[in-house]
Coordinates of C-alpha atoms in Angstrom, one line a residue:
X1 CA -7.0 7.1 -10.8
X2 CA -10.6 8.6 -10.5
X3 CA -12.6 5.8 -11.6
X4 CA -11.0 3.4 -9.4
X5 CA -11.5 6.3 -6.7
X6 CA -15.3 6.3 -7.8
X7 CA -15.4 2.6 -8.2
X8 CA -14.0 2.5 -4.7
X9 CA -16.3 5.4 -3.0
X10 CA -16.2 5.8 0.7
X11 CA -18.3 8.3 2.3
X12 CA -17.0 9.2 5.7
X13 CA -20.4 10.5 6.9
X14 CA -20.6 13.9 9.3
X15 CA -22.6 17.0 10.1
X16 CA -23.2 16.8 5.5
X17 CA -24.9 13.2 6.8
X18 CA -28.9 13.9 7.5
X19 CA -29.4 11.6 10.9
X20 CA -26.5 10.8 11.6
X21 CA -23.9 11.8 14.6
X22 CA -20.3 13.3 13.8
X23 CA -19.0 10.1 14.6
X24 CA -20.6 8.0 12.7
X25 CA -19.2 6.6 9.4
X26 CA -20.6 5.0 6.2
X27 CA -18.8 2.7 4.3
X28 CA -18.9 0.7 1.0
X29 CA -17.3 -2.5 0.8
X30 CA -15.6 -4.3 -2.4
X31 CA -19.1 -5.8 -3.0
X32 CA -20.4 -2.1 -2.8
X33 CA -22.5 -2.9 0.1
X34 CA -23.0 0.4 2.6
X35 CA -22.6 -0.2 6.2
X36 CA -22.8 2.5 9.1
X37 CA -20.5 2.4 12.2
X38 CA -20.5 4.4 15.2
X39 CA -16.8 5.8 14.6
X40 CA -13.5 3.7 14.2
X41 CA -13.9 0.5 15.0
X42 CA -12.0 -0.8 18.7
X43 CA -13.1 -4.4 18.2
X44 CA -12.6 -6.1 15.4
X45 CA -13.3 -9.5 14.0
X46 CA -10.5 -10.0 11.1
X47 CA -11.2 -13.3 8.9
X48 CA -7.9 -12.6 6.6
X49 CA -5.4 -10.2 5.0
X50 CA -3.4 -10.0 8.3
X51 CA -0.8 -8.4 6.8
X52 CA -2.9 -5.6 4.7
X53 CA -4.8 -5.0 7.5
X54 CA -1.8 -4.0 9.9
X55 CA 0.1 -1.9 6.5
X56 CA -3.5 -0.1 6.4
X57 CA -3.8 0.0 10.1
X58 CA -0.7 0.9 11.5
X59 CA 1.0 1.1 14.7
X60 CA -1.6 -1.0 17.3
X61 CA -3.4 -1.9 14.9
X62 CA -3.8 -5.8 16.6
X63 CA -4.6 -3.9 19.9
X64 CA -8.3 -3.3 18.4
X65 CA -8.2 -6.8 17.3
X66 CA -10.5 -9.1 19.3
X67 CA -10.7 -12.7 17.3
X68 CA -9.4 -14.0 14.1
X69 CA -9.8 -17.2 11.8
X70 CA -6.3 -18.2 13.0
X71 CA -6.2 -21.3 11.1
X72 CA -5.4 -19.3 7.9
X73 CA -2.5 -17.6 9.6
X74 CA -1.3 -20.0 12.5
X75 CA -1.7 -23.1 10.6
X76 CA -1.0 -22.0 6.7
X77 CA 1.6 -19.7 7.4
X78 CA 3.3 -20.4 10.6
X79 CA 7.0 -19.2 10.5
X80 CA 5.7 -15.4 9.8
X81 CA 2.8 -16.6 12.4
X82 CA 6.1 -17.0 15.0
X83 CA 7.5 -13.6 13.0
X84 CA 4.4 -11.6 13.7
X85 CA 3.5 -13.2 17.3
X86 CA 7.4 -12.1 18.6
X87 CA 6.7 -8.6 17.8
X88 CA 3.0 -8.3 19.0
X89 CA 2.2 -10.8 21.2
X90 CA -1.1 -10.4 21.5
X91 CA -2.1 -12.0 18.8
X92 CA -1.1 -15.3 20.8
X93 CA -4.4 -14.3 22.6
X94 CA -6.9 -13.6 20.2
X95 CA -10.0 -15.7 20.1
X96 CA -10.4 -18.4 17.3
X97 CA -13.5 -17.8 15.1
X98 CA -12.7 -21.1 13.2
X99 CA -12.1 -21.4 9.7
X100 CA -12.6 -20.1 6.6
X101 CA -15.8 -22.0 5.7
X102 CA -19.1 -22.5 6.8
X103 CA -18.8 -25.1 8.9
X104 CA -15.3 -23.6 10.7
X105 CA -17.0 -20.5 11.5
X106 CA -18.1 -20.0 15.1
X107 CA -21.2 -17.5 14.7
X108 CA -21.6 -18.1 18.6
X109 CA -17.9 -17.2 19.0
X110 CA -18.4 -13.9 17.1
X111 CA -21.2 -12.7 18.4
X112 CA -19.8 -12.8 21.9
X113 CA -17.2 -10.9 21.3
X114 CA -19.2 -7.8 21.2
X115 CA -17.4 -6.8 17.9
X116 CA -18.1 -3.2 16.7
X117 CA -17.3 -4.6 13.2
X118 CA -16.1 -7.7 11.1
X119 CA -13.8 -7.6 8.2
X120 CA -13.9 -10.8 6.5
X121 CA -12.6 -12.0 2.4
X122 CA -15.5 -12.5 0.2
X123 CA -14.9 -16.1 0.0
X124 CA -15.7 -16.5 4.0
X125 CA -19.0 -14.3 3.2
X126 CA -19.9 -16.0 0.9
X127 CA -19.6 -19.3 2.6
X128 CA -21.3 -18.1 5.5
X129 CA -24.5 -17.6 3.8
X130 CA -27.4 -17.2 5.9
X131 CA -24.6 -17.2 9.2
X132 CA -23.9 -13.5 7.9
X133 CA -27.1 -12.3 8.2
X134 CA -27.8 -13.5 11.7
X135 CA -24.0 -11.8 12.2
X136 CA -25.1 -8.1 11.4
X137 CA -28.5 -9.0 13.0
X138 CA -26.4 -9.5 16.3
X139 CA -25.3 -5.7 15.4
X140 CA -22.0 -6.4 14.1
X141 CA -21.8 -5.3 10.4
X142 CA -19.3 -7.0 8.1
X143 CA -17.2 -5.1 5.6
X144 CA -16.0 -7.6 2.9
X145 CA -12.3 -7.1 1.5
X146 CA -11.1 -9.0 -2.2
X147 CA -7.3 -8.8 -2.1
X148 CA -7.1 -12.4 -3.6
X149 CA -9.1 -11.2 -7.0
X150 CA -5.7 -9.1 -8.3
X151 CA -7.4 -6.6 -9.8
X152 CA -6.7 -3.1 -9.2
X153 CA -9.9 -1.8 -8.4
X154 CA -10.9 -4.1 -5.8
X155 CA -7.3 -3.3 -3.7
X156 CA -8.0 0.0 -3.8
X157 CA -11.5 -0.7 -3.0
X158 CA -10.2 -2.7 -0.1
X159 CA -7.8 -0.5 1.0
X160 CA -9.9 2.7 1.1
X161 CA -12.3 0.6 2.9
X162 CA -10.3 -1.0 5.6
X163 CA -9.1 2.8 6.0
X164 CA -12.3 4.3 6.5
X165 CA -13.4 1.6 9.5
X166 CA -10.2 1.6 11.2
X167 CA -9.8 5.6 11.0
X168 CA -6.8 5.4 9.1
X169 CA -8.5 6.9 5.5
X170 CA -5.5 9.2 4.9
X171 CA -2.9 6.3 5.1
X172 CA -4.8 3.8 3.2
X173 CA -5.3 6.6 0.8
X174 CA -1.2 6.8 0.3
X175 CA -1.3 3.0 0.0
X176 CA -3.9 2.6 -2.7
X177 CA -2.2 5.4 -4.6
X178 CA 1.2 3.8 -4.4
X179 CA 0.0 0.5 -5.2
X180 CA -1.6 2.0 -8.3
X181 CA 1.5 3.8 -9.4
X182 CA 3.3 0.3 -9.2
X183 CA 1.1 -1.4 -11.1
X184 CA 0.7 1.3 -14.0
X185 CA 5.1 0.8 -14.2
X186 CA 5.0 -2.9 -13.8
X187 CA 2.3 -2.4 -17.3
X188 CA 4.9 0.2 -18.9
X189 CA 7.9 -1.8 -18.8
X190 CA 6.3 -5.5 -19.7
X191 CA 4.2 -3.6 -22.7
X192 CA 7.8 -2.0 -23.5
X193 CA 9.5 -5.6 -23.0
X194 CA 6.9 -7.4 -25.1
X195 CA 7.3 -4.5 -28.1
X196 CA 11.0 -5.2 -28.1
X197 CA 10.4 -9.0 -29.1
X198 CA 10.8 -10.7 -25.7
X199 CA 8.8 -13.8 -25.4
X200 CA 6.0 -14.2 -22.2
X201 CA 8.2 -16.5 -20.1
X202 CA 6.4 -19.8 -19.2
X203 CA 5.8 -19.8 -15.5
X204 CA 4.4 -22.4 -12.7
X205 CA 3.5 -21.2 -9.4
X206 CA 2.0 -23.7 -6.3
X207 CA 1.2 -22.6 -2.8
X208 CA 3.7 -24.2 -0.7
X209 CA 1.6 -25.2 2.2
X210 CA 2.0 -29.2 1.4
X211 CA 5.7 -29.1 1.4
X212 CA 8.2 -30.9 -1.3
X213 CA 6.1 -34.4 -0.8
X214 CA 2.8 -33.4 -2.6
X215 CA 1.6 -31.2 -5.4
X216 CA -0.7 -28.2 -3.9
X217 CA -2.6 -26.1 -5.8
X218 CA -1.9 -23.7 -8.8
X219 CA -3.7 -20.8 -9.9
X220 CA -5.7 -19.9 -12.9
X221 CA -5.2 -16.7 -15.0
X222 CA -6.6 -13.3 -13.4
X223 CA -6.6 -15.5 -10.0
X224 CA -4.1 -14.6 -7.2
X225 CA -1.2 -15.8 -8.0
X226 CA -2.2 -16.3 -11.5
X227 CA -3.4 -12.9 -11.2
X228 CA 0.5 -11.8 -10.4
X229 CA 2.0 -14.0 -13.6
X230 CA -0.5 -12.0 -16.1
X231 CA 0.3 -8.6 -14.7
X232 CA 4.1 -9.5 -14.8
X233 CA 3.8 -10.4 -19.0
X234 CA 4.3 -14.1 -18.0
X235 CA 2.6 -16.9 -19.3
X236 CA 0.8 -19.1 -16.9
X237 CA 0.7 -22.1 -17.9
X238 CA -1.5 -23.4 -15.4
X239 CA -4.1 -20.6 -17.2
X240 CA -7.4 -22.0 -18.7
X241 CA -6.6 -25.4 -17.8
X242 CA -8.0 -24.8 -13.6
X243 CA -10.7 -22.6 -12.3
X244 CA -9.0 -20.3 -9.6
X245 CA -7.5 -22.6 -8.0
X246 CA -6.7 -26.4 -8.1
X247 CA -3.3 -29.1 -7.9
X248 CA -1.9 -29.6 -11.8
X249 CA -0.6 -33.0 -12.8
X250 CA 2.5 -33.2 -12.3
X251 CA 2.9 -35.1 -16.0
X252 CA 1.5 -32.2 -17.2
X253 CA 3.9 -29.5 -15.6
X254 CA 7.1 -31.4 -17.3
X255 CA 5.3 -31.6 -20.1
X256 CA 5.1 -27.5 -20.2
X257 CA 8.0 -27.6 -19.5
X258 CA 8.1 -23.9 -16.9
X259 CA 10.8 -21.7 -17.2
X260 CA 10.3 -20.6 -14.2
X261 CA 9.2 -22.1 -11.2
X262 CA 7.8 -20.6 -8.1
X263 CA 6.9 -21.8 -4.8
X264 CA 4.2 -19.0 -3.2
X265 CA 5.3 -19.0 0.7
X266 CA 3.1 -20.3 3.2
X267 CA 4.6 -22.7 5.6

């Protein structure tokens, strides 16, 4: 648990802190990038992990929420969309950011929401490019999250750091350490499984965000889903065959013949 503690490292910065106020807190992101804010953040841009970030959060947490890329959750996952708006309606009324690339973004949307801070996957930062710069020039630092990379490290990393911006360090803390815990048993009882003779079962997984008409995509090994087939001793057999992420023929799922299929929820 301490190197993923150490790999993860937030330093909530106070009187120990040369310069800075009590307030004011420093963290580092999964891509170990250190960013200051004044205290916990009140409004927040949230690009993705809707879900993590109200677990890590807590109660109200979408009350310091100012705009979202809602396409990922309206659009790609409606019914828990309708699930999520019952219960906090708010979220009805958040300002649209725009997508999850480059050209979806609305940097002129962001930076008029006055946003003490923006939490967005690495794979919006990265598309952003040069747009993420000109963000944190317009004084609203970005603190970038990896959930989809399944590695331990980088949730905990994640979580700690979502924590730490929100004010909620002690609760991401029990999080991270549960998570943790659950992964080190899901290890145990496959490596105790595969020493008993059981064979890796042959698994497909696809995104069900196309429906029943059309193939959508399938994940590569250590990728998300993917990510979840290695870690439970299965064998995926979309594996080497993609990079992260990509549709599979479907002549060549018959032909591998999957034990088991599954359909990842998402509309």
């Amino acid at each position: 648990m301490k190197k993923f503690v150490l790999a993860a490292l937030i330093a909530v910065a106070g009187a120990m802190a040369p310069g800075l106020s009590h307030a004011e807190i420093v963290v580092k992101d999964v891509l170990g990038r250190e960013r200051t804010l004044e205290g916990p953040a009140q409004r927040v841009i949230l690009g993705f992990y809707f879900e993590d970030f109200l677990a890590i959060t807590g109660e109200g947490a979408y009350d310091r929420v100012v705009g979202i890329s809602k396409s990922a959750w309206h659009d790609w996952r409606n019914s828990q969309w309708k699930a999520y708006s019952a219960v906090i309606p708010r979220i009805e009324k958040l300002e649209d950011v725009g997508g999850l690339g480059a050209t979806g973004f609305s940097l002129e949307k962001a930076i008029a929401l006055n946003a003490d801070v923006a939490i967005l996957p690495v794979s919006i930062f990265n598309a952003l490019g040069e747009a993420a710069d000109r963000l944190e020039a317009a004084g609203i630092p970005i603190i970038v999250a990896d959930y989809n990379a399944q590695t331990v490290e980088k949730h905990v990393a994640s979580t700690l750091a979502i924590g730490a911006v929100m004010g909620t360090p002690e609760r991401a803390r029990q999080l991270a350490d549960e998570y943790v815990a659950a992964v080190k048993d899901i290890e145990a009882r496959v490596s105790k499984a595969l020493e008993d003779g059981r064979e890796p079962v042959r698994a497909y997984v696809e995104l069900g965000k196309k429906g029943p008409g059309e193939y959508d995509r399938s994940f590569a090994d250590g990728y998300m889903w993917g990510g979840m087939i290695d870690l439970a001793g299965g064998r995926n057999i979309a594996g080497h065959v993609i990079e992260r992420s990509a549709p599979l023929a479907p002549e060549y799922v018959l032909d591998q013949n999957p034990e088991v299929v599954f359909i990842a929820g998402s509309y």
